[in-house]
Coordinates of C-alpha atoms and ligand atoms in Angstrom, one line a residue:
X11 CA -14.6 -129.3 45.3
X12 CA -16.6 -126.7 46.9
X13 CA -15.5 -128.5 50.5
X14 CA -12.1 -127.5 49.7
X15 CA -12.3 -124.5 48.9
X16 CA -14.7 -123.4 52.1
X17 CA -11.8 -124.9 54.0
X18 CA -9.3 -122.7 52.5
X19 CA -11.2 -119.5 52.7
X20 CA -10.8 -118.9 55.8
X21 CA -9.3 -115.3 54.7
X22 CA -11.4 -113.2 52.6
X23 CA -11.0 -113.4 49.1
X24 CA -9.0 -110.1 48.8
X25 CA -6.6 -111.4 51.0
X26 CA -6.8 -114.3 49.4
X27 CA -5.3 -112.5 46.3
X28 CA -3.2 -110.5 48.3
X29 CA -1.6 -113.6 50.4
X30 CA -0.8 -114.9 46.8
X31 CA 1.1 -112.7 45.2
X32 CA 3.4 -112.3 48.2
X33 CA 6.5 -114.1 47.2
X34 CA 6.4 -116.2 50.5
X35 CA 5.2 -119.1 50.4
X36 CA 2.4 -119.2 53.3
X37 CA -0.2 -121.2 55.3
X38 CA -1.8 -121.6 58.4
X39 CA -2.2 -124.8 60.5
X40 CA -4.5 -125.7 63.0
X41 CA -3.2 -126.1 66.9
X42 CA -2.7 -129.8 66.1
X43 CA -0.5 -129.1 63.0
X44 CA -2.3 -129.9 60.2
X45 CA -2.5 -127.6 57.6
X46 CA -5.9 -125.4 56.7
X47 CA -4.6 -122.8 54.5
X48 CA -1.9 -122.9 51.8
X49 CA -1.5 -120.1 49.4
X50 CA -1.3 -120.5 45.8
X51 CA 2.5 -120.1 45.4
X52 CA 2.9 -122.7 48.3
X53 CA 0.9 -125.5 46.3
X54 CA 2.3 -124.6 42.9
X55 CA 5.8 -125.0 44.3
X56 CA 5.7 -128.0 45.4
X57 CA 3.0 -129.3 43.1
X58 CA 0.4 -130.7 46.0
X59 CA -2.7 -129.9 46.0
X60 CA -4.5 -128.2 49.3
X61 CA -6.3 -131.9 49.6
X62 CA -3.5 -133.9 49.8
X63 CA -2.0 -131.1 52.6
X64 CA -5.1 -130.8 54.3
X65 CA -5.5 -134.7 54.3
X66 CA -2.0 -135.5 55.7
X67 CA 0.5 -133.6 58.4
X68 CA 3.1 -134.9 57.4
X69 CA 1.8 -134.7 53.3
X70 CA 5.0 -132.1 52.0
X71 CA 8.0 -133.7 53.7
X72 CA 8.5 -135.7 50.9
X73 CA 9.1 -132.6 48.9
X74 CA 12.0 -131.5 51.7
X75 CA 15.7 -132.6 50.9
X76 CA 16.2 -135.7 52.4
X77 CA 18.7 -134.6 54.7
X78 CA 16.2 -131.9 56.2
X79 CA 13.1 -134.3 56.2
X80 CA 13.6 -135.2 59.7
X81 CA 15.0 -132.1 61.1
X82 CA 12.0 -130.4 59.8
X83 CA 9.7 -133.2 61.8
X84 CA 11.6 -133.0 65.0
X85 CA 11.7 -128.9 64.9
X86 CA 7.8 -128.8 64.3
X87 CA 6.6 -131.3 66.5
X88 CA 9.2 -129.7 69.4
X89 CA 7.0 -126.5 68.3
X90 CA 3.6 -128.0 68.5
X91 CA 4.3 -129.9 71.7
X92 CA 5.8 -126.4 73.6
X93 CA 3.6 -124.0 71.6
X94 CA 7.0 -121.9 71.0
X95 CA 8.3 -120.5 68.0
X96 CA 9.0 -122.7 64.7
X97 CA 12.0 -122.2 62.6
X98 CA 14.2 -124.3 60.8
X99 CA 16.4 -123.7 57.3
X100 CA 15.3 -126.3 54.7
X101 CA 15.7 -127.2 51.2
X102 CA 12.2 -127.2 49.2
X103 CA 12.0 -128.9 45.9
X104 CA 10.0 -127.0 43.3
X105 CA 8.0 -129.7 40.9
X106 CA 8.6 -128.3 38.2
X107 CA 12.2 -128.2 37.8
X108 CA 13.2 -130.8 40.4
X109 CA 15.1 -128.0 42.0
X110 CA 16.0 -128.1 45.7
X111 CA 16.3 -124.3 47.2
X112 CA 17.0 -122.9 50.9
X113 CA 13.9 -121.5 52.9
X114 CA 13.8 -120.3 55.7
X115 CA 10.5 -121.6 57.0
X116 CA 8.8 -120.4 60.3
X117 CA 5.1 -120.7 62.3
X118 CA 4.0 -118.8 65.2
X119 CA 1.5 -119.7 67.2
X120 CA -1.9 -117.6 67.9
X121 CA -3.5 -117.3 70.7
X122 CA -6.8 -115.9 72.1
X123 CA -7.7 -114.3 75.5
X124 CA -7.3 -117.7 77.3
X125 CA -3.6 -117.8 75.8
X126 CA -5.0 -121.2 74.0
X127 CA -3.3 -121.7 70.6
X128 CA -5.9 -121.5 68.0
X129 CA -3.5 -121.4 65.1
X130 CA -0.2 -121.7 63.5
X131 CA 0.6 -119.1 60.7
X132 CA 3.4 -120.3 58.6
X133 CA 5.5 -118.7 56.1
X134 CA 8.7 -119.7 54.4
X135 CA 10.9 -117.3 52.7
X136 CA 13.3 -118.6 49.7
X137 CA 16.9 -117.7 51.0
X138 CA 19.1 -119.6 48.5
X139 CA 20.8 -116.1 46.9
X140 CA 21.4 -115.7 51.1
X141 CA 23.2 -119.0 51.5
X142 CA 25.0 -118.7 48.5
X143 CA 26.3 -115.5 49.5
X144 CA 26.8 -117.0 52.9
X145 CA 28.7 -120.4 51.4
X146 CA 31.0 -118.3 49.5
X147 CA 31.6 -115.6 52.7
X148 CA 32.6 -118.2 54.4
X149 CA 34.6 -120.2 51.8
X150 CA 36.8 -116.6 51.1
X151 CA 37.1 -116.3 55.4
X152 CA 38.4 -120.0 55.4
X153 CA 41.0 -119.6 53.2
X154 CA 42.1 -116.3 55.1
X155 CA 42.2 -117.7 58.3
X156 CA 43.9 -121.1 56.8
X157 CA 46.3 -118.4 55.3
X158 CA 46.6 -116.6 58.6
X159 CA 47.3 -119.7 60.2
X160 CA 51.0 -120.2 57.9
X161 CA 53.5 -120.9 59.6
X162 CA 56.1 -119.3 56.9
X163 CA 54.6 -116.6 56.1
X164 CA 54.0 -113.6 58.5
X165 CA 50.9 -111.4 58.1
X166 CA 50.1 -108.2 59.2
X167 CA 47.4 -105.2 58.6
X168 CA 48.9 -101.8 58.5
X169 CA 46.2 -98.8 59.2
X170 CA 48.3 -95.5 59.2
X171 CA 51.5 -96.2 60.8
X172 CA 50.2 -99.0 63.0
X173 CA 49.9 -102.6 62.9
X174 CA 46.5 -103.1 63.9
X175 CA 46.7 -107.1 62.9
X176 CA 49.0 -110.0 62.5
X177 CA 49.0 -113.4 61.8
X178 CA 51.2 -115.7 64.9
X179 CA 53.8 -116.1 62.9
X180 CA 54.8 -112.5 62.1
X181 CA 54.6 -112.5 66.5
X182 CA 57.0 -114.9 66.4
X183 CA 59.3 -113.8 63.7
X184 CA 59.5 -110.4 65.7
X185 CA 59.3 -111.5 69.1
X186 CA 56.3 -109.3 69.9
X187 CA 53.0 -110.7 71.7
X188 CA 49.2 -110.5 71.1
X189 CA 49.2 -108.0 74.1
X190 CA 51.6 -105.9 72.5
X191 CA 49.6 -105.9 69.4
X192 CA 46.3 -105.1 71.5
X193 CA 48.2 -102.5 73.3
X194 CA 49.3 -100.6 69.9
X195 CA 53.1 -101.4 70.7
X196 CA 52.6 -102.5 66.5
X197 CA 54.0 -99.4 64.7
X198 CA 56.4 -100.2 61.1
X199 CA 57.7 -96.6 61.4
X200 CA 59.5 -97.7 65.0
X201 CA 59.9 -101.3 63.3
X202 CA 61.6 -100.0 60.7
X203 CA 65.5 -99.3 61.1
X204 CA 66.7 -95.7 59.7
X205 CA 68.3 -96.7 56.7
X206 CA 65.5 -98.7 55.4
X207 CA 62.6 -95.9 55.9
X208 CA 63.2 -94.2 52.4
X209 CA 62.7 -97.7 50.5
X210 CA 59.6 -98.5 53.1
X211 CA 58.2 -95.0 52.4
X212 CA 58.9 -95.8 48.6
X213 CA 56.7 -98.9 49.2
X214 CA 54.0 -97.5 50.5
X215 CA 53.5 -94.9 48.3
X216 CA 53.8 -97.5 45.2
X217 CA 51.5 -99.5 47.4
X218 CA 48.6 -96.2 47.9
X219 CA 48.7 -95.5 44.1
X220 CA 49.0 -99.0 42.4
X221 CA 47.2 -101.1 45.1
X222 CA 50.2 -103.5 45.3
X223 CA 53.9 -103.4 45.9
X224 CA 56.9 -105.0 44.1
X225 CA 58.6 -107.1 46.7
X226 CA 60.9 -105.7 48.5
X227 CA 63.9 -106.6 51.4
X228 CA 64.3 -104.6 54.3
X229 CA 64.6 -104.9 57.6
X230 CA 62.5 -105.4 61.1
X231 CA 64.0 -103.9 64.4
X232 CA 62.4 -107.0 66.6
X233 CA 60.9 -106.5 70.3
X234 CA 64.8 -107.5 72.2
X235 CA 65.9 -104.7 69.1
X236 CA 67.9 -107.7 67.0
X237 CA 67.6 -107.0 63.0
X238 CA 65.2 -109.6 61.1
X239 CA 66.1 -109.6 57.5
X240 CA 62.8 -109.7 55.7
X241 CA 61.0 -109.9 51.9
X242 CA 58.0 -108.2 52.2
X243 CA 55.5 -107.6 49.4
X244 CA 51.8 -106.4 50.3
X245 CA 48.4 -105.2 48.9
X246 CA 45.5 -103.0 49.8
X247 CA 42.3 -103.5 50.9
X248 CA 39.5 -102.9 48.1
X249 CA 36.9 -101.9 50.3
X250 CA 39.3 -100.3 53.4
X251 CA 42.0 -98.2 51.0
X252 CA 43.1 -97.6 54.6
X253 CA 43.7 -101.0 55.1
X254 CA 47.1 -103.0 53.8
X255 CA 48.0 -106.3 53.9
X256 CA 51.6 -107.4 54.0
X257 CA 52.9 -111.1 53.6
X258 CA 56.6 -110.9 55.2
X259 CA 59.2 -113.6 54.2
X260 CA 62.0 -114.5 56.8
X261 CA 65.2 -113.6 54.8
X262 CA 67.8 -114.1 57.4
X263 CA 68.9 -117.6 56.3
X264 CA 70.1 -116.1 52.4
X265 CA 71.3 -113.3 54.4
X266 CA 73.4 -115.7 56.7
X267 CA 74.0 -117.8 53.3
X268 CA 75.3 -114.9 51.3
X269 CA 77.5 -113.8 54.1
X270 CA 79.5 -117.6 54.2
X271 CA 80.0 -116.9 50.4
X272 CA 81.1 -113.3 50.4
X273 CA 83.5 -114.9 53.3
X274 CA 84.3 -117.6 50.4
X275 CA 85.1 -115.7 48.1
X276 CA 87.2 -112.7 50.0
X277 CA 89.3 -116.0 51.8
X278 CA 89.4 -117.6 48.7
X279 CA 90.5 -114.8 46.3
X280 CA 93.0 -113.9 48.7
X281 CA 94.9 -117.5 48.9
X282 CA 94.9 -118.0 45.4
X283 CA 96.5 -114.3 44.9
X284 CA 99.9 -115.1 47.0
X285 CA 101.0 -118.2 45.1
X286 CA 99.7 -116.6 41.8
X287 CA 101.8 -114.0 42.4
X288 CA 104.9 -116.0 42.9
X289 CA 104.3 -118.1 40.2
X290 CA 104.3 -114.9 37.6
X291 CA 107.4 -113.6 39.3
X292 CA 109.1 -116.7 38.9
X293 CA 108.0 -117.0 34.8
X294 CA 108.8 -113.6 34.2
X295 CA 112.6 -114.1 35.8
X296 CA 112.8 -117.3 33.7
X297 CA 111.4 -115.3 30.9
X298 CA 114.1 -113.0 31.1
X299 CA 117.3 -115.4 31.7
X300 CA 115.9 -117.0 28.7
X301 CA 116.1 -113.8 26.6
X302 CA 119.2 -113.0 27.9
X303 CA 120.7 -116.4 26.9
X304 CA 119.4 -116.3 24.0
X305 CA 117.3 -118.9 24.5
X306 CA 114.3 -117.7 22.1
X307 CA 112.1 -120.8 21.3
X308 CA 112.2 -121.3 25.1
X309 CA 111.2 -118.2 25.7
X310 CA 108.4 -118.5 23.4
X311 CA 107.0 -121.5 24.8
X312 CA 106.8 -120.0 28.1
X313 CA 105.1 -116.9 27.0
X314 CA 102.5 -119.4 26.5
X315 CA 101.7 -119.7 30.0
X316 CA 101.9 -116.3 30.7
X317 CA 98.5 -114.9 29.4
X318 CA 96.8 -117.5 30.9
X319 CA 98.5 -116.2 34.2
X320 CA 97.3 -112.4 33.3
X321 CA 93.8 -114.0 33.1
X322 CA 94.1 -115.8 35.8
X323 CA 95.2 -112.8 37.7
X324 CA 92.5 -110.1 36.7
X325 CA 89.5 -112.8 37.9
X326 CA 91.0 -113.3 41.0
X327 CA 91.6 -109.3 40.9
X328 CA 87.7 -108.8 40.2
X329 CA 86.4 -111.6 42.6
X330 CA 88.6 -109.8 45.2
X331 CA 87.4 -105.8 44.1
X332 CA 83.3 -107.9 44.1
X333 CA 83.8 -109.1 48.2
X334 CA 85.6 -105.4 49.2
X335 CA 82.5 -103.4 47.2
X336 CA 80.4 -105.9 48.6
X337 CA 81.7 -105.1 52.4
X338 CA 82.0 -101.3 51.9
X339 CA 85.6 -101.9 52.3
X340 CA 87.2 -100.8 48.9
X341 CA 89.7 -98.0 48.7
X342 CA 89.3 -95.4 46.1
X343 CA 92.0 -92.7 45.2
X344 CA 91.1 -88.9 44.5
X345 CA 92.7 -87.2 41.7
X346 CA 92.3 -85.0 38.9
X347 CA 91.5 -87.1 35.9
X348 CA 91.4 -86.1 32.0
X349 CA 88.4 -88.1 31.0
X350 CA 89.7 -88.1 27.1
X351 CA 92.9 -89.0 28.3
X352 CA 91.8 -92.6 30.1
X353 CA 89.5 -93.1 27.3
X354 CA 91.8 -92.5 24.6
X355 CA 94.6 -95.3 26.9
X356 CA 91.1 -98.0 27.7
X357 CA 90.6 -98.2 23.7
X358 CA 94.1 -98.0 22.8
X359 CA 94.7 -100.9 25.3
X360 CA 91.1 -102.8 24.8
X361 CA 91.9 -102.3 20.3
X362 CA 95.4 -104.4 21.2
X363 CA 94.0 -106.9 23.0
X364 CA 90.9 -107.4 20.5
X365 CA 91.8 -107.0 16.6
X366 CA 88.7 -108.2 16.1
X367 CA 86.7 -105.0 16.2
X368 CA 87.1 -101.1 15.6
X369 CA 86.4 -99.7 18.4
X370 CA 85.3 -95.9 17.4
X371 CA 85.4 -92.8 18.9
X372 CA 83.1 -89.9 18.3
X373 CA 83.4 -86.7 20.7
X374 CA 85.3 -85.3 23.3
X375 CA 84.5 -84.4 26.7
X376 CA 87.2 -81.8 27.1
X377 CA 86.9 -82.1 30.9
X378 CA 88.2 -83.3 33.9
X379 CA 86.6 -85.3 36.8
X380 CA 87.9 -85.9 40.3
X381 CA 88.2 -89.7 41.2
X382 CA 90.0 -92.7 40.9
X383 CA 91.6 -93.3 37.7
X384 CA 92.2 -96.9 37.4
X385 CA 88.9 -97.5 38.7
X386 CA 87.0 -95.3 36.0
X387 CA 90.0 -97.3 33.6
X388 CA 88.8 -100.6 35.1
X389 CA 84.5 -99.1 34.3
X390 CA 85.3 -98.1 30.4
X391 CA 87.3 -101.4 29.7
X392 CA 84.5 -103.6 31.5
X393 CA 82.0 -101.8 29.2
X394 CA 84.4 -102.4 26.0
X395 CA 85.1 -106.1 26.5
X396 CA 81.2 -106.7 27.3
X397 CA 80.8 -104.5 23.9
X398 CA 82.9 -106.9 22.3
X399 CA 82.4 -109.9 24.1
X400 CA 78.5 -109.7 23.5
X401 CA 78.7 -108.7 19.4
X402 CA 80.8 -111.8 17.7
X403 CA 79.7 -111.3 14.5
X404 CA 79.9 -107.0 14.7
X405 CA 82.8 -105.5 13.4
X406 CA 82.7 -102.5 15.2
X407 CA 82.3 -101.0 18.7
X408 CA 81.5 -97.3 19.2
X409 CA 82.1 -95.2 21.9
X410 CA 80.3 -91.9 22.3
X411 CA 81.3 -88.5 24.1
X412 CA 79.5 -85.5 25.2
X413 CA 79.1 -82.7 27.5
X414 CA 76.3 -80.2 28.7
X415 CA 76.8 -77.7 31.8
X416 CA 76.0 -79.8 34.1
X417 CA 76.8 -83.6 33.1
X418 CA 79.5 -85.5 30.9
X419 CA 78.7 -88.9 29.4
X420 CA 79.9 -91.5 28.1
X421 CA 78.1 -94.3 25.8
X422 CA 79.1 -97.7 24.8
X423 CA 77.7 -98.5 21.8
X424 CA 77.8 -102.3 20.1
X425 CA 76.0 -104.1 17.5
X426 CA 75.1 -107.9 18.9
X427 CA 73.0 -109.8 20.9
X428 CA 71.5 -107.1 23.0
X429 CA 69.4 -107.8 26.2
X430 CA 66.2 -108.9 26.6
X431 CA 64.1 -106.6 28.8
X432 CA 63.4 -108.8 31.5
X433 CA 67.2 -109.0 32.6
X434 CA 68.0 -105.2 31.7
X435 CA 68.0 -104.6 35.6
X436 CA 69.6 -107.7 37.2
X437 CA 72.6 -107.2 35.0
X438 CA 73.8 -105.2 37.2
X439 CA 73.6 -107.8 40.3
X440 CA 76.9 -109.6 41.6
X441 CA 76.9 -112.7 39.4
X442 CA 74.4 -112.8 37.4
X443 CA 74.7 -114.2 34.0
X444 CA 71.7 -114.7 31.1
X445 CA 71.8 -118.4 31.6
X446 CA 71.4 -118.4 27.8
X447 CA 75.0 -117.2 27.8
X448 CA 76.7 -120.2 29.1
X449 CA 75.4 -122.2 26.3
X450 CA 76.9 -119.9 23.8
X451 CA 79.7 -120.6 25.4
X452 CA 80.1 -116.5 26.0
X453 CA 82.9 -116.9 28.8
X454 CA 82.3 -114.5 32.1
X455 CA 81.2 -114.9 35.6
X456 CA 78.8 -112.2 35.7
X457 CA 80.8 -109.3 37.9
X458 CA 82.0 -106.8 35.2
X459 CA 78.5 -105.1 35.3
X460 CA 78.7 -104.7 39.2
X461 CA 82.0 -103.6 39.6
X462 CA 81.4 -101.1 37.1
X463 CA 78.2 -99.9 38.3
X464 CA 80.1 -99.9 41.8
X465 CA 82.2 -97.6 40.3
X466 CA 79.7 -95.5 38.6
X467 CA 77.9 -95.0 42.2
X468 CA 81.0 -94.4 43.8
X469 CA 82.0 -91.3 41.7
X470 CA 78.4 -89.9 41.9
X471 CA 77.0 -91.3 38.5
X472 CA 74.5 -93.2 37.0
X473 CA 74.4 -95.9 34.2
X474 CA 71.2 -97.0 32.3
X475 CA 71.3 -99.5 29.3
X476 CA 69.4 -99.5 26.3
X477 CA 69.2 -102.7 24.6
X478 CA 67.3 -104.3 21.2
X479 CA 67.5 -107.7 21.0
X480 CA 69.3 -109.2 18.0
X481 CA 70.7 -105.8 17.0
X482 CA 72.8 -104.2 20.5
X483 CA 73.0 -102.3 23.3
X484 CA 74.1 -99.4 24.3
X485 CA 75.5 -98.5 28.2
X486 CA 75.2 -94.6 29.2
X487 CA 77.4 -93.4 31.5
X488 CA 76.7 -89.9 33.0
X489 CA 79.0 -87.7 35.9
X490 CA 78.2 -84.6 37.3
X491 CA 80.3 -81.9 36.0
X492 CA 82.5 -79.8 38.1
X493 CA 81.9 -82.0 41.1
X494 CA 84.7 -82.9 43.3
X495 CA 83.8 -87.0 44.4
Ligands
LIG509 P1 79.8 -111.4 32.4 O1 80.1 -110.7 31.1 O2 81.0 -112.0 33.0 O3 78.7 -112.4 32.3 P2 78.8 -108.9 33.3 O4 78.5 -108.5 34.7 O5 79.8 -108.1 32.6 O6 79.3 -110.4 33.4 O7 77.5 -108.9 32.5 C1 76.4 -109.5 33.1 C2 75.4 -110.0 32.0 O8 74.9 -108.9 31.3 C3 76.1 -110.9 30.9 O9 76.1 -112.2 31.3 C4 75.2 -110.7 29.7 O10 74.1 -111.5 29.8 C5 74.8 -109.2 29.9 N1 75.6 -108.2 29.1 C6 76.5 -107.4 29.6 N2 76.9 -106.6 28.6 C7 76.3 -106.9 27.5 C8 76.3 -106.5 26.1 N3 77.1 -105.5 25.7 N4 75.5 -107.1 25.3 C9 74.6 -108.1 25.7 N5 74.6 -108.6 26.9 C10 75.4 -108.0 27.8

């Protein structure tokens, strides 16, 4: 076809070779659009031939995605009519796979000294790794701004100590503005009330050396200076470590919630205390006119109803100690307290009450502490009936004494269920009990563990647990020594 080829050497053959092994796919058209150069890669991507192109305008739009087939037309003639710049994203099918990929596809016109077009050079560039990398951009900044947009949870971007971002509904939440947050009136440190900066702190340090936080709760000081009880949990920016994110729940309903049933419980422990109270008075005068009269097998009977009563009387005794620890409002005595002493009375008292273990003793501490007696009395018994409570088919419990310079401690040892790991810290929450529990039929309410804890705090302690499951636990107790509480 030595036409053919004349026509398309309109470059000299080194360019020719050079113009081929660009990966571009390029050609030149004549003012009037149709084509009279195509490189190699051009043909051999869509599988024409420089005949067919050279025959026909309009010859490679059927190798277009039909959805760009007549943008493509409407874009080139615009550009052939105005003798301005083509360009236009398209999909180009290669022949041999049946592939459709993005180019980016653009002609400028040529002019010579009497500004007439004399040609169109053409090239089109393959852009698909482009979209794709645009498609997914965009894909990853429509779910943030959809997630921006939430309307329960509040965003912001910390930088430093400021807020330098935030989502309308952490505005809202904290009655600040978009001006504000322009302005730099944004800062957690001044958002933060004072006894919540050393858990904040704590956060963002966890959050600068693991990249994430463990939810926490704390508190907002809001624009009019009201308190907003908040969960907040957050994580850093890969590429901006400078950058964090937080998400920030609204607590203040549960706040409000737990409130009503602290009130509950405080109002409720304390109207079933009076008439309890009578009602044990009154069965412990019958008691005694019984006795008196000789009376035994009465008497008996009525003993009956007077453990019950005792029970009766030490929940309502927790429940009541749980709502005063709970409002700061329990009173605590201060005296000297011989630690061996009150053990030696809990196990005495707790061995009575439960034949059903030994409860062992191994040490001494050989000191004394300052603090409340028949709360630390109330801590070891707690720890002995959970001991016992938790090991039904153990036959003993052990408790352990020591002392160093500096610390005494105390360790309840038993041999049963033991607790799985996951629960080892919210043991020590008001009310919580291993669901599991209830259908072992394990009575309890779940506020032994916080009263003693309480307790523990109170006098300046700490308690840890230990636990294996299937073979025990063991609670350790620690007080500073020589430490007036
Ligand atoms: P309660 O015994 O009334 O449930 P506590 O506050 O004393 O409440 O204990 C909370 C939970 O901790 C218990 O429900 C139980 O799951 C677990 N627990 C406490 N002590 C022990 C123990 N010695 N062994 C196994 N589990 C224990």
């Amino acid at each position: 076809m030595p036409k053919t080829k004349q026509t398309r050497r309109v470059t000299p053959a080194s360019c020719d070779t050079l113009i081929d092994s660009i990966p571009q796919l390029v050609w030149t058209a004549r003012p009037d659009g149709l084509h009279d150069y195509a490189n190699r890669r051009w043909l051999d991507y869509v599988g024409l031939t420089f005949e067919q192109v050279h025959r026909d305008i309009w010859a490679y739009l059927p190798f277009l995605h039909p959805e760009d087939q007549e943008g493509n037309r409407m874009h080139w003639e615009y550009a052939l009519d105005t003798g301005t710049l083509f360009e236009y994203e398209q999909r180009i099918k290669q022949c041999q796979t049946g592939e459709y990929r993005w180019f980016l596809t653009r002609a400028e016109p040529l002019r010579n000294e009497a500004d007439q077009i004399v040609k169109w050079v053409g090239t089109s560039t393959d852009i698909e790794e482009q979209k794709r990398i645009e498609d997914v951009l965009r894909e990853g900044q429509e779910r943030a701004d959809a997630l921006m947009q939430s309307k329960i949870i509040g965003i912001n971007i910390i930088e430093g100590e400021q807020i330098v971002d935030a989502n309308d509904t952490f505005l809202r939440m904290t009655g600040y503005t978009r001006e504000d947050l322009r302005a730099g009136r944004l800062n957690w440190r001044n958002m933060t009330p004072p006894e919540y900066m050393a858990r904040t702190v704590q956060s963002l340090q966890e959050l600068a050396t693991q990249q994430s936080m463990t939810p926490y709760e704390k508190e907002y000081v809001c624009q009019d200076g009201s308190r907003l009880l908040v969960l907040v949990c957050g994580v850093v920016f890969q590429h901006h470590p400078h950058q964090a994110i937080n998400f920030v729940l609204d607590n203040s309903a549960r706040k409000e919630l737990e409130q009503h049933k602290d009130d509950f419980i405080n109002m409720a422990s304390h109207e079933l205390r009076t008439p309890l109270t009578v009602v044990k008075m009154q069965t412990q005068l019958v008691h005694k006119r019984l006795e008196k009269h000789s009376q035994h097998e009465a008497a008996t009977t009525l003993s009956r109803v007077e453990r019950p009563i005792e029970q009766l009387e030490r929940l309502i005794g927790e429940l009541l100690d749980v709502s005063q620890m709970q409002a700061g409002r329990l009173k605590y005595v201060r005296e000297r307290v011989d630690l061996d002493a009150l053990l030696r009375e809990a196990t005495d008292t707790m061995q009575h009450m439960s034949p059903s273990h030994t409860i062992v003793v191994r040490g001494s501490i050989q000191t004394s502490v300052i603090g409340d007696r028949d709360r630390l009395e109330q801590m070891l018994s707690n720890l002995l009936s959970n001991a016992i409570k938790y090991s039904p088919d153990a036959k003993t419990v052990e408790v352990e004494l020591s002392t160093s310079e500096s610390a005494v401690t105390i360790r309840v040892i038993d041999h049963g269920l033991g607790i799985p790991r996951e629960q080892r810290d919210k043991i020590f929450e008001r009310f919580y009990r291993d669901a599991g529990l209830r259908q072992h039929a394990v009575p309890g309410l779940g506020m032994g563990l916080y009263i003693v804890a309480e307790i523990v705090k109170h006098h300046g302690g700490t308690i840890t647990v230990d636990s294996d499951v299937g073979k025990g636990s063991t609670f350790t107790v620690t007080f500073p020594r020589r430490r007036d509480v």
